[in-house]
mmCIF file of N, CA, C and O and ligand atoms in Angstrom:
data_model
loop_
_atom_site.group_PDB
_atom_site.id
_atom_site.type_symbol
_atom_site.label_atom_id
_atom_site.label_comp_id
_atom_site.label_asym_id
_atom_site.label_seq_id
_atom_site.Cartn_x
_atom_site.Cartn_y
_atom_site.Cartn_z
ATOM 1 N N MET A 1 0.268 -70.413 56.742
ATOM 2 C CA MET A 1 -0.371 -71.249 55.387
ATOM 3 C C MET A 1 -1.475 -71.009 55.458
ATOM 4 O O MET A 1 -2.265 -71.084 56.470
ATOM 5 N N ARG A 2 -2.291 -70.835 53.962
ATOM 6 C CA ARG A 2 -3.697 -70.919 53.699
ATOM 7 C C ARG A 2 -4.235 -72.698 54.210
ATOM 8 O O ARG A 2 -3.552 -73.554 53.110
ATOM 9 N N LEU A 3 -5.313 -72.593 54.783
ATOM 10 C CA LEU A 3 -5.775 -73.814 54.723
ATOM 11 C C LEU A 3 -6.306 -74.354 53.004
ATOM 12 O O LEU A 3 -6.335 -75.805 52.940
ATOM 13 N N ILE A 4 -6.850 -73.269 52.408
ATOM 14 C CA ILE A 4 -7.297 -73.583 51.211
ATOM 15 C C ILE A 4 -6.336 -74.271 50.232
ATOM 16 O O ILE A 4 -6.234 -74.527 49.210
ATOM 17 N N ASP A 5 -4.693 -74.024 50.656
ATOM 18 C CA ASP A 5 -3.587 -74.715 49.695
ATOM 19 C C ASP A 5 -3.160 -75.769 50.184
ATOM 20 O O ASP A 5 -2.585 -76.875 49.467
ATOM 21 N N LEU A 6 -4.246 -76.499 51.420
ATOM 22 C CA LEU A 6 -3.612 -78.207 51.604
ATOM 23 C C LEU A 6 -4.710 -79.201 51.143
ATOM 24 O O LEU A 6 -5.543 -79.919 51.761
ATOM 25 N N SER A 7 -5.249 -78.447 50.009
ATOM 26 C CA SER A 7 -6.317 -79.503 49.553
ATOM 27 C C SER A 7 -7.697 -80.064 50.458
ATOM 28 O O SER A 7 -7.919 -81.137 50.380
ATOM 29 N N PRO A 8 -8.213 -78.984 51.034
ATOM 30 C CA PRO A 8 -9.080 -79.395 52.063
ATOM 31 C C PRO A 8 -10.535 -80.005 51.542
ATOM 32 O O PRO A 8 -11.063 -79.194 50.568
ATOM 33 N N GLU A 9 -11.059 -80.742 52.141
ATOM 34 C CA GLU A 9 -12.629 -81.278 52.187
ATOM 35 C C GLU A 9 -13.467 -81.066 52.975
ATOM 36 O O GLU A 9 -12.792 -81.610 54.178
ATOM 37 N N LEU A 10 -14.290 -80.809 52.576
ATOM 38 C CA LEU A 10 -15.570 -80.993 54.172
ATOM 39 C C LEU A 10 -16.327 -82.452 54.004
ATOM 40 O O LEU A 10 -16.628 -82.951 52.677
ATOM 41 N N LEU A 11 -16.395 -82.866 54.867
ATOM 42 C CA LEU A 11 -16.627 -84.351 55.289
ATOM 43 C C LEU A 11 -17.914 -84.540 56.360
ATOM 44 O O LEU A 11 -18.341 -83.955 56.976
ATOM 45 N N GLN A 12 -19.266 -85.381 55.467
ATOM 46 C CA GLN A 12 -19.950 -85.837 56.203
ATOM 47 C C GLN A 12 -20.104 -86.861 56.959
ATOM 48 O O GLN A 12 -19.921 -88.045 56.159
ATOM 49 N N TYR A 13 -19.840 -87.147 58.157
ATOM 50 C CA TYR A 13 -19.781 -88.400 58.623
ATOM 51 C C TYR A 13 -21.730 -89.093 59.116
ATOM 52 O O TYR A 13 -22.340 -88.494 59.264
ATOM 53 N N HIS A 14 -21.540 -90.468 58.620
ATOM 54 C CA HIS A 14 -23.194 -90.738 59.110
ATOM 55 C C HIS A 14 -23.012 -92.559 59.178
ATOM 56 O O HIS A 14 -22.145 -92.867 58.928
ATOM 57 N N THR A 15 -24.142 -92.730 59.601
ATOM 58 C CA THR A 15 -23.931 -94.246 59.690
ATOM 59 C C THR A 15 -25.163 -94.944 59.147
ATOM 60 O O THR A 15 -26.286 -94.230 59.264
ATOM 61 N N GLU A 16 -24.966 -96.235 59.318
ATOM 62 C CA GLU A 16 -26.308 -96.984 58.500
ATOM 63 C C GLU A 16 -26.111 -98.430 59.292
ATOM 64 O O GLU A 16 -25.415 -99.164 58.980
ATOM 65 N N GLY A 17 -27.003 -98.566 60.233
ATOM 66 C CA GLY A 17 -26.902 -100.202 60.725
ATOM 67 C C GLY A 17 -25.373 -99.564 61.632
ATOM 68 O O GLY A 17 -25.232 -98.563 62.132
ATOM 69 N N PHE A 18 -24.804 -100.735 61.477
ATOM 70 C CA PHE A 18 -23.343 -100.697 62.085
ATOM 71 C C PHE A 18 -22.402 -100.175 61.447
ATOM 72 O O PHE A 18 -21.278 -100.440 61.486
ATOM 73 N N ARG A 19 -22.720 -99.589 60.082
ATOM 74 C CA ARG A 19 -21.631 -99.016 58.877
ATOM 75 C C ARG A 19 -21.424 -97.745 59.164
ATOM 76 O O ARG A 19 -22.742 -97.438 59.314
ATOM 77 N N THR A 20 -20.317 -97.254 59.301
ATOM 78 C CA THR A 20 -20.234 -95.824 59.016
ATOM 79 C C THR A 20 -19.507 -95.146 57.583
ATOM 80 O O THR A 20 -18.659 -95.989 57.104
ATOM 81 N N PHE A 21 -19.993 -94.186 57.411
ATOM 82 C CA PHE A 21 -19.287 -93.964 56.077
ATOM 83 C C PHE A 21 -19.021 -92.086 56.192
ATOM 84 O O PHE A 21 -19.670 -91.522 57.246
ATOM 85 N N HIS A 22 -17.968 -91.532 55.450
ATOM 86 C CA HIS A 22 -17.998 -90.298 55.039
ATOM 87 C C HIS A 22 -18.144 -89.940 53.571
ATOM 88 O O HIS A 22 -17.591 -90.491 53.307
ATOM 89 N N ARG A 23 -18.929 -88.928 53.594
ATOM 90 C CA ARG A 23 -18.853 -88.300 52.066
ATOM 91 C C ARG A 23 -18.356 -86.891 52.126
ATOM 92 O O ARG A 23 -18.666 -86.267 53.291
ATOM 93 N N HIS A 24 -17.717 -86.618 50.960
ATOM 94 C CA HIS A 24 -17.669 -85.433 50.880
ATOM 95 C C HIS A 24 -18.907 -84.300 50.554
ATOM 96 O O HIS A 24 -20.074 -84.779 49.993
ATOM 97 N N VAL A 25 -19.152 -83.268 51.109
ATOM 98 C CA VAL A 25 -20.200 -82.177 51.125
ATOM 99 C C VAL A 25 -19.751 -80.695 50.734
ATOM 100 O O VAL A 25 -18.314 -80.512 50.858
ATOM 101 N N ASP A 26 -20.476 -80.118 50.313
ATOM 102 C CA ASP A 26 -19.936 -78.846 50.003
ATOM 103 C C ASP A 26 -20.005 -77.506 50.911
ATOM 104 O O ASP A 26 -19.319 -76.577 50.631
ATOM 105 N N THR A 27 -20.851 -77.889 51.758
ATOM 106 C CA THR A 27 -20.995 -76.384 52.739
ATOM 107 C C THR A 27 -20.750 -77.017 54.244
ATOM 108 O O THR A 27 -20.852 -77.811 54.387
ATOM 109 N N LEU A 28 -20.244 -76.224 54.916
ATOM 110 C CA LEU A 28 -19.878 -75.969 56.296
ATOM 111 C C LEU A 28 -21.175 -76.481 56.935
ATOM 112 O O LEU A 28 -21.276 -77.268 57.894
ATOM 113 N N SER A 29 -22.338 -76.148 56.475
ATOM 114 C CA SER A 29 -23.654 -76.632 57.428
ATOM 115 C C SER A 29 -23.733 -77.949 57.136
ATOM 116 O O SER A 29 -24.730 -78.301 58.247
ATOM 117 N N GLU A 30 -23.362 -78.639 56.158
ATOM 118 C CA GLU A 30 -23.754 -79.789 56.122
ATOM 119 C C GLU A 30 -22.607 -80.914 56.624
ATOM 120 O O GLU A 30 -22.764 -82.020 56.947
ATOM 121 N N ALA A 31 -21.280 -80.408 56.689
ATOM 122 C CA ALA A 31 -20.198 -81.186 57.262
ATOM 123 C C ALA A 31 -20.000 -81.083 58.516
ATOM 124 O O ALA A 31 -20.696 -80.234 59.800
ATOM 125 N N ASN A 32 -19.399 -82.283 59.400
ATOM 126 C CA ASN A 32 -19.227 -82.368 60.361
ATOM 127 C C ASN A 32 -17.797 -83.084 60.465
ATOM 128 O O ASN A 32 -17.501 -83.540 61.883
ATOM 129 N N GLY A 33 -16.962 -82.613 59.511
ATOM 130 C CA GLY A 33 -15.433 -83.242 59.681
ATOM 131 C C GLY A 33 -14.598 -82.357 58.484
ATOM 132 O O GLY A 33 -15.158 -81.617 57.524
ATOM 133 N N VAL A 34 -13.136 -82.161 58.536
ATOM 134 C CA VAL A 34 -12.565 -81.599 57.587
ATOM 135 C C VAL A 34 -11.460 -82.440 57.691
ATOM 136 O O VAL A 34 -10.544 -82.694 58.274
ATOM 137 N N ARG A 35 -11.061 -82.751 56.007
ATOM 138 C CA ARG A 35 -9.697 -83.229 55.665
ATOM 139 C C ARG A 35 -8.709 -82.824 55.110
ATOM 140 O O ARG A 35 -9.440 -81.505 54.394
ATOM 141 N N PHE A 36 -7.565 -82.364 55.336
ATOM 142 C CA PHE A 36 -6.608 -81.609 54.787
ATOM 143 C C PHE A 36 -5.195 -82.171 54.610
ATOM 144 O O PHE A 36 -4.915 -83.069 55.392
ATOM 145 N N LEU A 37 -4.432 -81.728 53.703
ATOM 146 C CA LEU A 37 -3.025 -82.594 53.853
ATOM 147 C C LEU A 37 -2.238 -81.797 55.148
ATOM 148 O O LEU A 37 -2.424 -80.662 55.635
ATOM 149 N N CYS A 38 -1.211 -82.849 55.467
ATOM 150 C CA CYS A 38 -0.595 -82.281 56.996
ATOM 151 C C CYS A 38 0.427 -81.226 56.705
ATOM 152 O O CYS A 38 0.798 -81.212 55.086
ATOM 153 N N PRO A 39 0.233 -80.296 56.964
ATOM 154 C CA PRO A 39 1.380 -78.997 56.554
ATOM 155 C C PRO A 39 2.405 -79.344 56.846
ATOM 156 O O PRO A 39 3.496 -78.871 56.094
ATOM 157 N N ARG A 40 3.179 -80.298 57.757
ATOM 158 C CA ARG A 40 4.361 -80.045 58.034
ATOM 159 C C ARG A 40 4.954 -81.242 56.890
ATOM 160 O O ARG A 40 6.067 -80.881 56.164
ATOM 161 N N TRP A 41 4.181 -82.377 56.355
ATOM 162 C CA TRP A 41 4.747 -82.918 55.158
ATOM 163 C C TRP A 41 4.671 -81.974 53.594
ATOM 164 O O TRP A 41 5.203 -82.522 53.234
ATOM 165 N N PHE A 42 3.456 -81.468 53.785
ATOM 166 C CA PHE A 42 3.266 -80.707 52.533
ATOM 167 C C PHE A 42 4.817 -79.742 52.656
ATOM 168 O O PHE A 42 5.166 -79.578 51.331
ATOM 169 N N LYS A 43 5.121 -78.943 53.434
ATOM 170 C CA LYS A 43 6.227 -78.380 53.472
ATOM 171 C C LYS A 43 7.468 -79.387 53.231
ATOM 172 O O LYS A 43 8.482 -79.015 52.241
ATOM 173 N N ASP A 44 7.511 -80.232 53.767
ATOM 174 C CA ASP A 44 8.938 -81.237 53.477
ATOM 175 C C ASP A 44 9.137 -81.763 52.152
ATOM 176 O O ASP A 44 9.727 -81.946 51.486
ATOM 177 N N ASN A 45 7.713 -82.157 51.815
ATOM 178 C CA ASN A 45 7.709 -82.733 50.390
ATOM 179 C C ASN A 45 7.462 -81.900 49.222
ATOM 180 O O ASN A 45 7.960 -81.873 48.336
ATOM 181 N N GLY A 46 7.393 -80.520 49.857
ATOM 182 C CA GLY A 46 7.344 -79.416 48.794
ATOM 183 C C GLY A 46 5.971 -79.718 48.131
ATOM 184 O O GLY A 46 5.865 -79.245 46.712
ATOM 185 N N GLY A 47 4.912 -80.311 48.470
ATOM 186 C CA GLY A 47 3.731 -80.403 47.749
ATOM 187 C C GLY A 47 2.899 -81.390 48.053
ATOM 188 O O GLY A 47 3.250 -82.410 49.304
ATOM 189 N N PRO A 48 2.222 -81.825 47.586
ATOM 190 C CA PRO A 48 1.161 -82.884 47.907
ATOM 191 C C PRO A 48 1.442 -84.550 47.661
ATOM 192 O O PRO A 48 0.649 -85.400 48.361
ATOM 193 N N VAL A 49 2.363 -84.436 47.024
ATOM 194 C CA VAL A 49 2.614 -85.949 46.642
ATOM 195 C C VAL A 49 3.298 -86.573 47.426
ATOM 196 O O VAL A 49 4.562 -86.016 48.248
ATOM 197 N N GLY A 50 2.571 -87.591 48.156
ATOM 198 C CA GLY A 50 3.104 -88.347 49.191
ATOM 199 C C GLY A 50 3.143 -87.887 50.463
ATOM 200 O O GLY A 50 3.219 -88.550 51.526
ATOM 201 N N THR A 51 2.157 -86.707 50.744
ATOM 202 C CA THR A 51 1.674 -86.204 51.772
ATOM 203 C C THR A 51 0.563 -86.757 52.256
ATOM 204 O O THR A 51 -0.368 -86.589 51.988
ATOM 205 N N HIS A 52 0.698 -86.974 53.636
ATOM 206 C CA HIS A 52 -0.820 -87.651 54.205
ATOM 207 C C HIS A 52 -1.905 -86.724 54.497
ATOM 208 O O HIS A 52 -1.644 -85.458 54.914
ATOM 209 N N SER A 53 -2.671 -87.139 54.731
ATOM 210 C CA SER A 53 -4.302 -86.245 54.981
ATOM 211 C C SER A 53 -4.162 -86.373 56.870
ATOM 212 O O SER A 53 -4.101 -87.255 57.177
ATOM 213 N N ILE A 54 -5.027 -85.101 57.054
ATOM 214 C CA ILE A 54 -5.585 -85.215 58.432
ATOM 215 C C ILE A 54 -7.051 -84.920 58.766
ATOM 216 O O ILE A 54 -7.465 -84.264 57.841
ATOM 217 N N ILE A 55 -7.703 -85.555 59.633
ATOM 218 C CA ILE A 55 -8.906 -85.755 59.564
ATOM 219 C C ILE A 55 -9.574 -85.244 60.582
ATOM 220 O O ILE A 55 -8.833 -85.404 61.770
ATOM 221 N N CYS A 56 -10.084 -84.038 61.087
ATOM 222 C CA CYS A 56 -10.688 -83.502 62.206
ATOM 223 C C CYS A 56 -12.411 -83.365 62.033
ATOM 224 O O CYS A 56 -12.841 -83.049 61.133
ATOM 225 N N TRP A 57 -12.668 -84.420 63.237
ATOM 226 C CA TRP A 57 -14.136 -84.302 63.245
ATOM 227 C C TRP A 57 -15.005 -83.253 64.580
ATOM 228 O O TRP A 57 -14.181 -82.892 64.897
ATOM 229 N N ASP A 58 -16.180 -82.974 64.194
ATOM 230 C CA ASP A 58 -16.571 -82.311 65.008
ATOM 231 C C ASP A 58 -17.435 -83.151 66.475
ATOM 232 O O ASP A 58 -17.306 -84.368 66.370
ATOM 233 N N PRO A 59 -17.695 -82.676 67.400
ATOM 234 C CA PRO A 59 -18.672 -83.074 68.589
ATOM 235 C C PRO A 59 -19.629 -83.996 68.166
ATOM 236 O O PRO A 59 -19.771 -84.786 69.097
ATOM 237 N N SER A 60 -20.192 -84.087 67.261
ATOM 238 C CA SER A 60 -21.502 -84.649 66.550
ATOM 239 C C SER A 60 -21.088 -86.143 66.448
ATOM 240 O O SER A 60 -21.796 -86.946 66.130
ATOM 241 N N VAL A 61 -19.489 -86.143 65.962
ATOM 242 C CA VAL A 61 -19.430 -87.300 65.542
ATOM 243 C C VAL A 61 -18.769 -88.429 66.825
ATOM 244 O O VAL A 61 -18.160 -88.097 67.625
ATOM 245 N N PRO A 62 -19.195 -89.655 67.056
ATOM 246 C CA PRO A 62 -18.937 -90.407 67.808
ATOM 247 C C PRO A 62 -17.799 -90.923 67.880
ATOM 248 O O PRO A 62 -16.930 -90.806 67.225
ATOM 249 N N GLN A 63 -17.470 -91.021 69.417
ATOM 250 C CA GLN A 63 -16.046 -91.528 69.807
ATOM 251 C C GLN A 63 -15.572 -92.888 68.902
ATOM 252 O O GLN A 63 -14.234 -92.772 69.125
ATOM 253 N N ILE A 64 -16.321 -93.407 68.455
ATOM 254 C CA ILE A 64 -15.472 -94.729 67.811
ATOM 255 C C ILE A 64 -15.229 -94.594 66.461
ATOM 256 O O ILE A 64 -14.283 -95.243 65.907
ATOM 257 N N ALA A 65 -15.600 -93.366 65.993
ATOM 258 C CA ALA A 65 -15.214 -92.633 64.740
ATOM 259 C C ALA A 65 -13.387 -92.549 64.473
ATOM 260 O O ALA A 65 -13.234 -91.681 65.679
ATOM 261 N N ARG A 66 -12.901 -93.049 64.045
ATOM 262 C CA ARG A 66 -11.546 -92.626 63.828
ATOM 263 C C ARG A 66 -11.143 -91.525 63.174
ATOM 264 O O ARG A 66 -11.882 -91.514 62.051
ATOM 265 N N PRO A 67 -10.400 -90.691 63.342
ATOM 266 C CA PRO A 67 -9.286 -90.185 64.334
ATOM 267 C C PRO A 67 -10.127 -89.873 65.715
ATOM 268 O O PRO A 67 -11.042 -89.034 65.419
ATOM 269 N N GLY A 68 -9.293 -90.222 66.824
ATOM 270 C CA GLY A 68 -9.743 -89.429 68.240
ATOM 271 C C GLY A 68 -8.975 -89.481 68.741
ATOM 272 O O GLY A 68 -7.655 -89.823 68.620
ATOM 273 N N PRO A 69 -9.139 -88.731 70.013
ATOM 274 C CA PRO A 69 -10.444 -88.781 70.774
ATOM 275 C C PRO A 69 -10.650 -86.940 70.369
ATOM 276 O O PRO A 69 -11.636 -86.595 70.810
ATOM 277 N N GLY A 70 -9.728 -86.399 69.993
ATOM 278 C CA GLY A 70 -9.972 -85.337 69.914
ATOM 279 C C GLY A 70 -11.130 -84.739 68.698
ATOM 280 O O GLY A 70 -11.527 -85.511 67.807
ATOM 281 N N ARG A 71 -12.016 -83.562 69.283
ATOM 282 C CA ARG A 71 -13.196 -83.015 68.294
ATOM 283 C C ARG A 71 -13.035 -81.837 68.473
ATOM 284 O O ARG A 71 -12.745 -81.139 69.699
ATOM 285 N N TRP A 72 -13.631 -81.116 67.067
ATOM 286 C CA TRP A 72 -13.368 -79.743 67.058
ATOM 287 C C TRP A 72 -14.603 -79.034 66.836
ATOM 288 O O TRP A 72 -15.130 -79.667 65.738
ATOM 289 N N SER A 73 -15.050 -77.934 67.439
ATOM 290 C CA SER A 73 -16.570 -77.177 66.687
ATOM 291 C C SER A 73 -15.739 -76.518 65.475
ATOM 292 O O SER A 73 -14.594 -75.863 65.632
ATOM 293 N N MET A 74 -16.629 -76.654 64.327
ATOM 294 C CA MET A 74 -16.034 -76.255 63.120
ATOM 295 C C MET A 74 -16.575 -74.399 62.959
ATOM 296 O O MET A 74 -18.005 -74.275 62.628
ATOM 297 N N VAL A 75 -15.973 -73.375 63.003
ATOM 298 C CA VAL A 75 -16.656 -72.273 63.029
ATOM 299 C C VAL A 75 -16.311 -71.485 62.074
ATOM 300 O O VAL A 75 -15.039 -71.449 61.401
ATOM 301 N N GLY A 76 -17.061 -70.541 61.269
ATOM 302 C CA GLY A 76 -16.944 -69.986 59.863
ATOM 303 C C GLY A 76 -17.642 -70.116 59.076
ATOM 304 O O GLY A 76 -18.694 -70.615 59.264
ATOM 305 N N THR A 77 -17.933 -69.719 57.793
ATOM 306 C CA THR A 77 -18.824 -69.867 56.779
ATOM 307 C C THR A 77 -18.104 -70.513 55.543
ATOM 308 O O THR A 77 -19.092 -71.214 54.882
ATOM 309 N N GLY A 78 -17.008 -70.938 55.711
ATOM 310 C CA GLY A 78 -16.415 -71.962 54.579
ATOM 311 C C GLY A 78 -15.119 -72.319 55.049
ATOM 312 O O GLY A 78 -14.256 -71.661 55.846
ATOM 313 N N LEU A 79 -14.206 -73.016 53.968
ATOM 314 C CA LEU A 79 -13.170 -73.605 54.098
ATOM 315 C C LEU A 79 -11.895 -72.266 54.251
ATOM 316 O O LEU A 79 -10.938 -72.488 54.954
ATOM 317 N N HIS A 80 -12.529 -70.710 53.511
ATOM 318 C CA HIS A 80 -11.322 -69.747 53.261
ATOM 319 C C HIS A 80 -11.417 -69.131 54.883
ATOM 320 O O HIS A 80 -10.670 -68.621 54.854
ATOM 321 N N ASP A 81 -12.446 -69.477 55.747
ATOM 322 C CA ASP A 81 -12.214 -68.453 57.092
ATOM 323 C C ASP A 81 -12.285 -69.279 57.990
ATOM 324 O O ASP A 81 -13.112 -69.309 59.244
ATOM 325 N N LEU A 82 -12.192 -70.847 57.811
ATOM 326 C CA LEU A 82 -12.790 -72.215 58.925
ATOM 327 C C LEU A 82 -11.505 -71.962 60.148
ATOM 328 O O LEU A 82 -10.789 -71.519 60.022
ATOM 329 N N SER A 83 -12.231 -71.840 61.355
ATOM 330 C CA SER A 83 -11.522 -72.267 62.764
ATOM 331 C C SER A 83 -11.892 -73.267 63.181
ATOM 332 O O SER A 83 -13.295 -73.895 63.610
ATOM 333 N N LEU A 84 -11.008 -74.516 63.335
ATOM 334 C CA LEU A 84 -11.382 -75.652 64.409
ATOM 335 C C LEU A 84 -11.278 -75.188 66.233
ATOM 336 O O LEU A 84 -9.977 -74.645 66.477
ATOM 337 N N VAL A 85 -12.268 -75.020 66.680
ATOM 338 C CA VAL A 85 -12.581 -74.464 68.229
ATOM 339 C C VAL A 85 -12.749 -75.815 68.974
ATOM 340 O O VAL A 85 -13.380 -76.437 68.731
ATOM 341 N N ALA A 86 -11.858 -75.766 70.101
ATOM 342 C CA ALA A 86 -11.971 -76.923 71.359
ATOM 343 C C ALA A 86 -11.405 -76.408 72.482
ATOM 344 O O ALA A 86 -11.083 -75.009 72.158
ATOM 345 N N GLY A 87 -11.306 -77.065 73.594
ATOM 346 C CA GLY A 87 -10.681 -76.785 74.745
ATOM 347 C C GLY A 87 -9.080 -75.856 74.849
ATOM 348 O O GLY A 87 -9.384 -74.535 74.894
ATOM 349 N N SER A 88 -8.666 -76.487 73.812
ATOM 350 C CA SER A 88 -7.332 -75.718 73.496
ATOM 351 C C SER A 88 -7.353 -75.514 72.238
ATOM 352 O O SER A 88 -6.401 -74.658 71.973
ATOM 353 N N SER A 89 -8.136 -76.210 71.341
ATOM 354 C CA SER A 89 -8.351 -75.544 70.057
ATOM 355 C C SER A 89 -7.058 -76.478 69.234
ATOM 356 O O SER A 89 -7.451 -76.496 67.725
ATOM 357 N N SER A 90 -5.845 -76.573 69.548
ATOM 358 C CA SER A 90 -4.775 -77.113 68.728
ATOM 359 C C SER A 90 -4.930 -78.474 68.132
ATOM 360 O O SER A 90 -5.656 -79.059 68.984
ATOM 361 N N VAL A 91 -4.544 -78.843 67.473
ATOM 362 C CA VAL A 91 -4.809 -80.375 66.777
ATOM 363 C C VAL A 91 -3.374 -80.926 66.949
ATOM 364 O O VAL A 91 -2.135 -80.202 66.299
ATOM 365 N N LEU A 92 -3.458 -82.104 67.574
ATOM 366 C CA LEU A 92 -2.027 -82.928 67.663
ATOM 367 C C LEU A 92 -2.183 -84.491 67.387
ATOM 368 O O LEU A 92 -3.242 -84.837 67.812
ATOM 369 N N LEU A 93 -1.263 -84.701 66.545
ATOM 370 C CA LEU A 93 -1.474 -86.033 66.113
ATOM 371 C C LEU A 93 -0.531 -86.718 67.038
ATOM 372 O O LEU A 93 0.436 -86.664 66.930
ATOM 373 N N THR A 94 -0.968 -87.543 67.422
ATOM 374 C CA THR A 94 -0.751 -88.714 68.499
ATOM 375 C C THR A 94 0.091 -89.734 68.126
ATOM 376 O O THR A 94 0.953 -90.566 68.796
ATOM 377 N N ASP A 95 0.318 -90.007 66.838
ATOM 378 C CA ASP A 95 1.282 -90.966 66.005
ATOM 379 C C ASP A 95 1.692 -90.531 64.575
ATOM 380 O O ASP A 95 1.271 -89.169 64.230
ATOM 381 N N GLY A 96 2.523 -91.036 63.968
ATOM 382 C CA GLY A 96 2.808 -90.520 62.682
ATOM 383 C C GLY A 96 3.525 -89.523 62.876
ATOM 384 O O GLY A 96 4.656 -89.548 63.741
ATOM 385 N N CYS A 97 3.436 -88.459 62.230
ATOM 386 C CA CYS A 97 4.424 -87.174 62.178
ATOM 387 C C CYS A 97 4.473 -86.266 63.261
ATOM 388 O O CYS A 97 5.299 -85.450 63.507
ATOM 389 N N ARG A 98 3.431 -86.519 64.139
ATOM 390 C CA ARG A 98 3.216 -85.758 65.232
ATOM 391 C C ARG A 98 2.756 -84.159 64.993
ATOM 392 O O ARG A 98 3.484 -83.437 66.173
ATOM 393 N N TRP A 99 2.645 -83.637 64.052
ATOM 394 C CA TRP A 99 2.480 -82.411 63.800
ATOM 395 C C TRP A 99 1.333 -81.754 64.870
ATOM 396 O O TRP A 99 0.628 -82.347 64.785
ATOM 397 N N HIS A 100 1.665 -80.459 65.546
ATOM 398 C CA HIS A 100 0.961 -80.123 66.527
ATOM 399 C C HIS A 100 0.778 -78.602 65.752
ATOM 400 O O HIS A 100 1.249 -77.706 65.597
ATOM 401 N N GLY A 101 -0.355 -78.079 65.785
ATOM 402 C CA GLY A 101 -1.064 -76.589 65.461
ATOM 403 C C GLY A 101 -2.557 -76.210 65.195
ATOM 404 O O GLY A 101 -2.815 -77.059 66.008
ATOM 405 N N PHE A 102 -2.488 -75.039 64.404
ATOM 406 C CA PHE A 102 -3.763 -74.476 65.241
ATOM 407 C C PHE A 102 -4.300 -74.356 63.284
ATOM 408 O O PHE A 102 -3.675 -74.323 62.342
ATOM 409 N N VAL A 103 -5.945 -74.802 63.480
ATOM 410 C CA VAL A 103 -6.457 -74.120 61.879
ATOM 411 C C VAL A 103 -7.261 -72.404 62.811
ATOM 412 O O VAL A 103 -8.453 -73.045 63.115
ATOM 413 N N GLU A 104 -7.188 -71.733 62.447
ATOM 414 C CA GLU A 104 -7.857 -70.160 62.686
ATOM 415 C C GLU A 104 -8.054 -69.249 61.364
ATOM 416 O O GLU A 104 -6.880 -68.909 60.795
ATOM 417 N N ASN A 105 -9.083 -69.051 61.322
ATOM 418 C CA ASN A 105 -9.689 -67.889 60.154
ATOM 419 C C ASN A 105 -9.019 -68.611 58.779
ATOM 420 O O ASN A 105 -8.693 -67.701 58.326
ATOM 421 N N GLY A 106 -8.909 -69.708 58.475
ATOM 422 C CA GLY A 106 -8.767 -70.156 57.416
ATOM 423 C C GLY A 106 -7.245 -70.393 57.129
ATOM 424 O O GLY A 106 -6.733 -70.598 55.896
ATOM 425 N N LEU A 107 -6.479 -69.998 58.419
ATOM 426 C CA LEU A 107 -4.603 -69.983 58.240
ATOM 427 C C LEU A 107 -4.427 -71.372 59.300
ATOM 428 O O LEU A 107 -5.182 -71.402 60.194
ATOM 429 N N VAL A 108 -3.426 -71.979 58.762
ATOM 430 C CA VAL A 108 -2.418 -73.271 59.654
ATOM 431 C C VAL A 108 -1.524 -72.683 60.121
ATOM 432 O O VAL A 108 -0.677 -72.310 59.154
ATOM 433 N N ARG A 109 -1.307 -72.841 61.083
ATOM 434 C CA ARG A 109 -0.342 -72.213 61.896
ATOM 435 C C ARG A 109 0.427 -73.883 63.214
ATOM 436 O O ARG A 109 -0.390 -74.312 63.619
ATOM 437 N N ASP A 110 1.662 -73.679 63.034
ATOM 438 C CA ASP A 110 2.665 -74.770 63.874
ATOM 439 C C ASP A 110 2.363 -73.939 65.361
ATOM 440 O O ASP A 110 2.245 -72.825 65.772
ATOM 441 N N ALA A 111 1.858 -75.117 66.265
ATOM 442 C CA ALA A 111 1.653 -74.504 67.502
ATOM 443 C C ALA A 111 3.155 -74.197 68.131
ATOM 444 O O ALA A 111 4.007 -74.409 67.532
HETATM 445 ZN ZN1 ZN B 201 1.983 -84.920 59.323
#
């Protein structure tokens, strides 16, 4: 499955005093996170309706930011070729649907 079919959005995390925000940005160089639809629910639901989102932050985002504790470096030039890279590189949701998989070169696959 291609990441771009999961309605991905690049996110920028920032803080103002004690308040934290994230906003949509257009380029990978501005982003320190990505949000995309859960590939498991997308398949089970036959599309985006009712499908929850997954957010992955890069290591520049403090550990107080949810979700955590996983952090991934965002490698590539954009959403079409994005890889999420970490020690094991896999993304594991530790609650909810417990999807476990990889984002590599713009493709999403189950672990
Ligand atoms: Zn899910």
